[in-house]
Amino acid sequence: MKDWNDQKIQDWLDQQGKISEASPVDQTQDHQVYRLLYESLETEQPEGLSDGFENSVMVTYQQILRTEQKLLRWVMTGTFCVIGLLLGYLVFLLLDLKPVVQVLFQTLYSYKWHFLFASGALALFQFVEQKLLKRKAGAFDVAL
Amino acid sequence: MIVGNEAFNEQQIVDRIRQGDAKAFAALVKQYKRLVFHIVQRLVLDADDMEDICQEVFIKVFKQINRFTFESRLSTWIARIAYSTAVDYLRKYRKKNMIYDAQEHDLPDVDDLGPQELLVQTDISGYVRKLIDQLPEQYRLILTLYHLDEFSYEEIKQITGLPEGTVKSYLFRSRKLLKEKLVSYLKQDKQ
């Protein structure tokens, strides 16, 4: 019986939507207490997330985007390399390029130290440039 | 109501996020941070971890946005992610406080507030909040989803995975329990 009364009051308040509206059975103590309870349940708690929460989510989001973009670049570079090698091999097979390749390798061999030095210098230049760019980007982040 | 904002068009926002629009994602975070906080806070009482879990929820939302098929409201889908993230956290780090399977015979005793605490609770809302904190996790969550976030029974079922009958039953029992405690509190207050 008691449960039935509680159920009836809860149903009435649920259907009412706006708890401020007067109830026809407002006189009962249970009803009044339920009204107070509903008001409390619909009151927002004073605590919440910190002010910097949105920023911190966005920083993580940007990091994920950067990682995904980097991965995509690697995948694309790899794909292009494989396609390039396959095309090169195909050209090599279709046109009889054996004599040309022989001459090319002989030339490369005679200038091997020059080529090694140039490749090393190029790799070093790329490495230093990347380092400097990263340092610059880091300084920019701090300034922001 | 969280999703009643006309300026916030779910379809547009989701499409823009899928295209990599950072502003759209920021708008989504702004719109739903309150909802995510409500859910996480109701399940995870540890304030230190709450913010990290909320952040994890939004990162999951971003990573899984392509899976959202508009079969439910965006808020329901996000709430479901928040719920599963918080439950995973509890399973992983708080085994003792694992989701409480609330049964009629083992309802918690919410009379544990000391006299000093009762004195501090000068307003009813504050007292009710204290009582809610002592309820089982699923009671707390269902009360919040229903009253504060205004989800329907069907949506709460989708979020928590509980049958609709159980949702209704938990809601009824928790409100009845709170009402009884509130009656005692008001009587005590009058004396």
Coordinates of C-alpha atoms in Angstrom, one line a residue:
Chain A
M1 CA 0.0 0.0 0.0
K2 CA 2.8 2.3 1.0
D3 CA 4.8 1.4 -2.1
W4 CA 1.7 2.0 -4.2
N5 CA 1.4 5.5 -2.7
D6 CA 5.0 6.3 -3.4
Q7 CA 4.7 4.9 -6.9
K8 CA 1.6 7.1 -7.5
I9 CA 3.3 10.3 -6.3
Q10 CA 6.5 9.6 -8.2
D11 CA 4.5 8.9 -11.4
W12 CA 2.6 12.1 -10.9
L13 CA 5.7 14.1 -10.4
D14 CA 7.4 12.5 -13.4
Q15 CA 4.5 13.2 -15.7
Q16 CA 4.2 16.7 -14.4
G17 CA 7.5 17.7 -15.8
K18 CA 7.6 21.1 -14.1
I19 CA 7.7 20.5 -10.4
S20 CA 6.7 24.1 -9.7
E21 CA 3.2 23.4 -10.7
A22 CA 0.7 22.8 -7.9
S23 CA -0.4 19.3 -7.2
P24 CA -4.0 18.3 -6.4
V25 CA -2.7 16.2 -3.5
D26 CA -0.1 18.6 -2.2
Q27 CA -1.4 18.4 1.3
T28 CA 0.2 15.0 2.1
Q29 CA 3.6 15.1 3.8
D30 CA 5.0 12.4 1.4
H31 CA 4.1 14.5 -1.6
Q32 CA 5.7 17.6 -0.2
V33 CA 8.9 15.7 0.6
Y34 CA 9.0 14.2 -2.8
R35 CA 8.6 17.7 -4.3
L36 CA 11.6 18.8 -2.3
L37 CA 13.5 15.8 -3.4
Y38 CA 12.8 16.3 -7.1
E39 CA 13.9 19.9 -6.8
S40 CA 17.2 18.8 -5.2
L41 CA 17.7 16.1 -7.8
E42 CA 17.3 18.6 -10.5
T43 CA 19.8 21.1 -8.9
E44 CA 23.2 21.2 -10.6
Q45 CA 26.1 20.4 -8.3
P46 CA 28.5 23.3 -7.6
E47 CA 31.6 21.3 -8.5
G48 CA 32.6 20.8 -12.1
L49 CA 35.5 20.4 -14.5
S50 CA 38.4 22.8 -14.2
D51 CA 38.6 25.9 -16.5
G52 CA 41.5 24.4 -18.4
F53 CA 39.7 21.1 -19.2
E54 CA 38.6 22.1 -22.8
N55 CA 42.2 23.3 -23.6
S56 CA 43.8 20.1 -22.3
V57 CA 41.4 18.0 -24.4
M58 CA 42.2 20.1 -27.4
V59 CA 46.0 19.7 -26.8
T60 CA 45.6 15.9 -26.8
Y61 CA 43.4 16.1 -29.9
Q62 CA 46.0 18.1 -31.8
Q63 CA 48.7 15.6 -30.7
I64 CA 46.6 12.7 -32.1
L65 CA 46.0 14.6 -35.3
R66 CA 49.7 15.2 -35.7
T67 CA 50.6 11.6 -35.1
E68 CA 48.0 10.4 -37.6
Q69 CA 49.2 12.9 -40.2
K70 CA 52.8 11.7 -39.7
L71 CA 51.7 8.1 -40.0
L72 CA 49.8 8.9 -43.2
R73 CA 52.9 10.6 -44.6
W74 CA 55.0 7.5 -43.9
V75 CA 52.5 5.2 -45.5
M76 CA 52.2 7.4 -48.6
T77 CA 56.0 7.7 -48.9
G78 CA 56.4 4.0 -48.6
T79 CA 53.7 3.4 -51.2
F80 CA 55.3 5.8 -53.6
C81 CA 58.7 4.1 -53.1
V82 CA 57.3 0.7 -53.8
I83 CA 55.4 1.9 -56.9
G84 CA 58.5 3.7 -58.1
L85 CA 60.7 0.6 -57.7
L86 CA 58.1 -1.5 -59.5
L87 CA 57.8 1.0 -62.4
G88 CA 61.6 1.2 -62.6
Y89 CA 61.9 -2.6 -62.7
L90 CA 59.2 -2.7 -65.4
V91 CA 61.0 -0.1 -67.6
F92 CA 64.2 -2.1 -67.0
L93 CA 62.5 -5.2 -68.3
L94 CA 60.7 -3.6 -71.2
L95 CA 63.6 -1.6 -72.6
D96 CA 66.8 -3.6 -72.7
L97 CA 68.8 -1.3 -70.4
K98 CA 71.5 -3.6 -69.4
P99 CA 74.4 -1.8 -71.2
V100 CA 73.1 1.6 -69.9
V101 CA 73.0 0.2 -66.3
Q102 CA 76.5 -1.2 -66.7
V103 CA 77.9 2.2 -67.8
L104 CA 76.0 3.9 -64.9
F105 CA 77.4 1.5 -62.3
Q106 CA 80.9 1.9 -63.7
T107 CA 80.6 5.7 -63.5
L108 CA 79.2 5.5 -59.9
Y109 CA 82.0 3.2 -58.9
S110 CA 84.7 5.5 -60.2
Y111 CA 83.2 8.5 -58.3
K112 CA 82.2 6.5 -55.2
W113 CA 83.9 8.7 -52.6
H114 CA 82.3 11.8 -54.2
F115 CA 78.9 10.2 -54.0
L116 CA 79.4 9.0 -50.5
F117 CA 80.5 12.4 -49.3
A118 CA 77.5 14.1 -51.1
S119 CA 75.0 11.7 -49.6
G120 CA 76.5 12.1 -46.1
A121 CA 76.5 15.8 -46.3
L122 CA 72.9 15.8 -47.5
A123 CA 71.8 13.5 -44.7
L124 CA 73.6 15.7 -42.1
F125 CA 72.0 18.8 -43.6
Q126 CA 68.5 17.2 -43.3
F127 CA 69.2 16.1 -39.7
V128 CA 70.3 19.6 -38.6
E129 CA 67.4 21.3 -40.4
Q130 CA 64.9 19.0 -38.6
K131 CA 66.5 19.7 -35.2
L132 CA 66.4 23.4 -35.8
L133 CA 62.7 23.3 -37.0
K134 CA 61.7 21.3 -33.9
R135 CA 63.5 23.8 -31.6
K136 CA 61.7 26.6 -33.3
A137 CA 58.3 24.9 -33.0
G138 CA 59.0 24.3 -29.3
A139 CA 59.8 27.9 -28.7
F140 CA 56.6 28.9 -30.5
D141 CA 54.5 26.6 -28.3
V142 CA 56.0 28.1 -25.1
A143 CA 55.3 31.6 -26.5
L144 CA 51.7 30.7 -27.0
Chain B
M1 CA 18.3 20.0 -21.7
I2 CA 21.7 19.4 -23.1
V3 CA 20.8 18.8 -26.7
G4 CA 18.1 21.4 -26.9
N5 CA 20.5 23.9 -28.2
E6 CA 19.4 24.9 -31.7
A7 CA 22.8 26.3 -32.7
F8 CA 24.3 22.9 -32.1
N9 CA 23.5 20.8 -35.1
E10 CA 24.6 17.2 -34.4
Q11 CA 24.8 16.2 -38.0
Q12 CA 26.9 19.2 -39.0
I13 CA 29.2 18.9 -36.0
V14 CA 29.8 15.2 -36.6
D15 CA 30.5 15.7 -40.3
R16 CA 32.9 18.5 -39.6
I17 CA 34.8 16.5 -37.0
R18 CA 35.1 13.6 -39.5
Q19 CA 36.7 16.1 -41.9
G20 CA 39.2 17.1 -39.2
D21 CA 37.7 20.4 -38.1
A22 CA 39.2 21.2 -34.7
K23 CA 36.7 24.0 -34.0
A24 CA 33.8 21.5 -34.4
F25 CA 35.5 19.1 -32.0
A26 CA 36.0 22.0 -29.5
A27 CA 32.3 22.8 -29.8
L28 CA 31.4 19.2 -29.1
V29 CA 33.6 19.2 -26.0
K30 CA 32.0 22.4 -24.8
Q31 CA 28.5 21.0 -25.4
Y32 CA 28.9 17.7 -23.7
K33 CA 31.5 18.2 -20.9
R34 CA 28.7 18.7 -18.4
L35 CA 27.0 15.4 -19.3
V36 CA 30.3 13.5 -19.3
F37 CA 31.2 15.0 -15.9
H38 CA 27.9 14.0 -14.4
I39 CA 28.3 10.4 -15.5
V40 CA 32.0 10.0 -14.5
Q41 CA 31.4 11.8 -11.2
R42 CA 28.5 9.6 -10.3
L43 CA 30.6 6.4 -10.8
V44 CA 34.1 7.5 -9.9
L45 CA 34.2 9.3 -6.6
D46 CA 37.9 9.9 -6.7
A47 CA 38.2 13.6 -7.7
D48 CA 41.9 13.3 -8.8
D49 CA 41.0 10.8 -11.5
M50 CA 37.8 12.4 -12.7
E51 CA 39.2 14.9 -15.1
D52 CA 41.6 12.4 -16.7
I53 CA 38.7 10.0 -17.3
C54 CA 36.5 12.8 -18.8
Q55 CA 39.4 13.6 -21.1
E56 CA 39.7 10.0 -22.1
V57 CA 36.0 9.9 -22.9
F58 CA 36.4 12.8 -25.4
I59 CA 39.4 11.2 -27.0
K60 CA 37.4 8.0 -27.4
V61 CA 34.6 10.0 -28.9
F62 CA 36.9 11.6 -31.4
K63 CA 38.5 8.2 -32.3
Q64 CA 35.2 6.5 -32.7
I65 CA 33.2 9.3 -34.3
N66 CA 33.2 7.4 -37.7
R67 CA 31.2 4.6 -36.0
F68 CA 28.4 6.9 -34.9
T69 CA 25.4 6.1 -37.2
F70 CA 22.8 8.6 -35.9
E71 CA 20.6 5.7 -34.6
S72 CA 20.5 7.5 -31.3
R73 CA 21.0 11.1 -30.1
L74 CA 24.7 12.1 -30.0
S75 CA 24.3 12.7 -26.3
T76 CA 23.1 9.1 -25.7
W77 CA 26.1 7.8 -27.7
I78 CA 28.6 10.0 -25.8
A79 CA 26.9 9.1 -22.5
R80 CA 27.4 5.4 -23.3
I81 CA 31.1 5.9 -24.0
A82 CA 31.4 7.9 -20.7
Y83 CA 29.7 5.1 -18.8
S84 CA 31.8 2.3 -20.3
T85 CA 35.0 4.3 -19.7
A86 CA 34.1 4.9 -16.1
V87 CA 33.2 1.3 -15.5
D88 CA 36.5 0.1 -17.2
Y89 CA 38.3 2.4 -14.8
L90 CA 36.5 1.0 -11.8
R91 CA 37.3 -2.5 -12.9
K92 CA 40.9 -1.7 -13.5
Y93 CA 41.7 0.4 -10.4
R94 CA 39.0 0.2 -7.9
K95 CA 38.1 -3.5 -7.6
K96 CA 36.6 -3.0 -4.2
N97 CA 34.2 -0.4 -5.5
M98 CA 33.1 -2.4 -8.5
I99 CA 29.7 -1.6 -9.9
Y100 CA 27.3 -2.5 -7.1
D101 CA 24.6 -4.9 -8.0
A102 CA 21.8 -3.2 -6.0
Q103 CA 19.4 -5.7 -4.6
E104 CA 16.4 -5.1 -2.4
H105 CA 17.8 -6.9 0.6
D106 CA 21.2 -5.1 0.7
L107 CA 20.2 -1.5 0.2
P108 CA 22.9 0.7 1.8
D109 CA 22.5 2.4 5.0
V110 CA 22.4 6.1 4.3
D111 CA 22.2 7.0 8.0
D112 CA 26.0 7.2 8.3
L113 CA 26.2 11.0 8.4
G114 CA 27.5 12.1 11.8
P115 CA 25.9 15.0 13.8
Q116 CA 28.6 17.4 12.7
E117 CA 28.0 16.6 9.0
L118 CA 24.3 17.1 9.6
L119 CA 25.0 20.5 11.1
V120 CA 27.0 21.5 8.0
Q121 CA 24.2 20.5 5.8
T122 CA 22.1 23.6 6.1
D123 CA 20.3 23.2 2.8
I124 CA 18.2 20.2 1.7
S125 CA 20.0 20.0 -1.7
G126 CA 23.4 19.6 0.1
Y127 CA 21.9 16.9 2.3
V128 CA 20.4 15.1 -0.6
R129 CA 23.7 15.2 -2.4
K130 CA 25.4 13.6 0.6
L131 CA 22.8 10.9 0.6
I132 CA 23.1 10.2 -3.1
D133 CA 26.9 9.8 -2.7
Q134 CA 26.2 6.9 -0.4
L135 CA 23.9 5.1 -2.8
P136 CA 25.2 2.3 -5.0
E137 CA 26.8 3.5 -8.2
Q138 CA 24.0 2.5 -10.5
Y139 CA 21.4 4.2 -8.4
R140 CA 23.5 7.4 -8.4
L141 CA 24.0 7.2 -12.1
I142 CA 20.3 6.5 -13.0
L143 CA 19.1 9.3 -10.8
T144 CA 21.5 11.8 -12.5
L145 CA 20.8 10.6 -16.0
Y146 CA 17.0 10.9 -15.4
H147 CA 16.7 14.0 -13.4
L148 CA 19.7 16.2 -14.3
D149 CA 20.4 15.1 -17.9
E150 CA 16.8 14.4 -18.7
F151 CA 17.3 11.1 -20.5
S152 CA 14.3 8.8 -21.1
Y153 CA 14.1 5.2 -19.7
E154 CA 14.9 3.9 -23.2
E155 CA 18.0 6.1 -23.4
I156 CA 19.2 5.1 -19.9
K157 CA 18.8 1.5 -21.0
Q158 CA 21.0 2.2 -24.1
I159 CA 23.6 3.9 -21.9
T160 CA 23.9 1.5 -19.1
G161 CA 22.8 -1.7 -20.8
L162 CA 20.3 -2.4 -18.0
P163 CA 16.8 -3.6 -18.9
E164 CA 14.1 -0.8 -18.9
G165 CA 12.3 -2.5 -16.0
T166 CA 15.5 -2.5 -13.9
V167 CA 16.0 1.2 -14.7
K168 CA 12.5 2.0 -13.5
S169 CA 12.9 -0.1 -10.4
Y170 CA 16.2 1.4 -9.4
L171 CA 14.8 4.9 -10.0
F172 CA 11.8 4.2 -7.8
R173 CA 13.7 2.5 -5.0
S174 CA 16.4 5.1 -4.9
R175 CA 13.9 8.0 -4.8
K176 CA 11.8 6.2 -2.1
L177 CA 14.9 5.6 -0.1
L178 CA 16.0 9.2 -0.3
K179 CA 12.5 10.4 0.5
E180 CA 12.4 8.3 3.7
K181 CA 15.8 9.7 4.8
L182 CA 14.6 13.2 3.9
V183 CA 11.5 12.7 6.1
S184 CA 13.7 11.7 9.1
Y185 CA 16.0 14.6 8.4
L186 CA 13.2 17.2 8.3
K187 CA 11.7 15.8 11.5
Q188 CA 15.1 16.0 13.2
D189 CA 15.5 19.5 11.9
K190 CA 12.1 20.7 13.4
Q191 CA 13.0 19.3 16.8

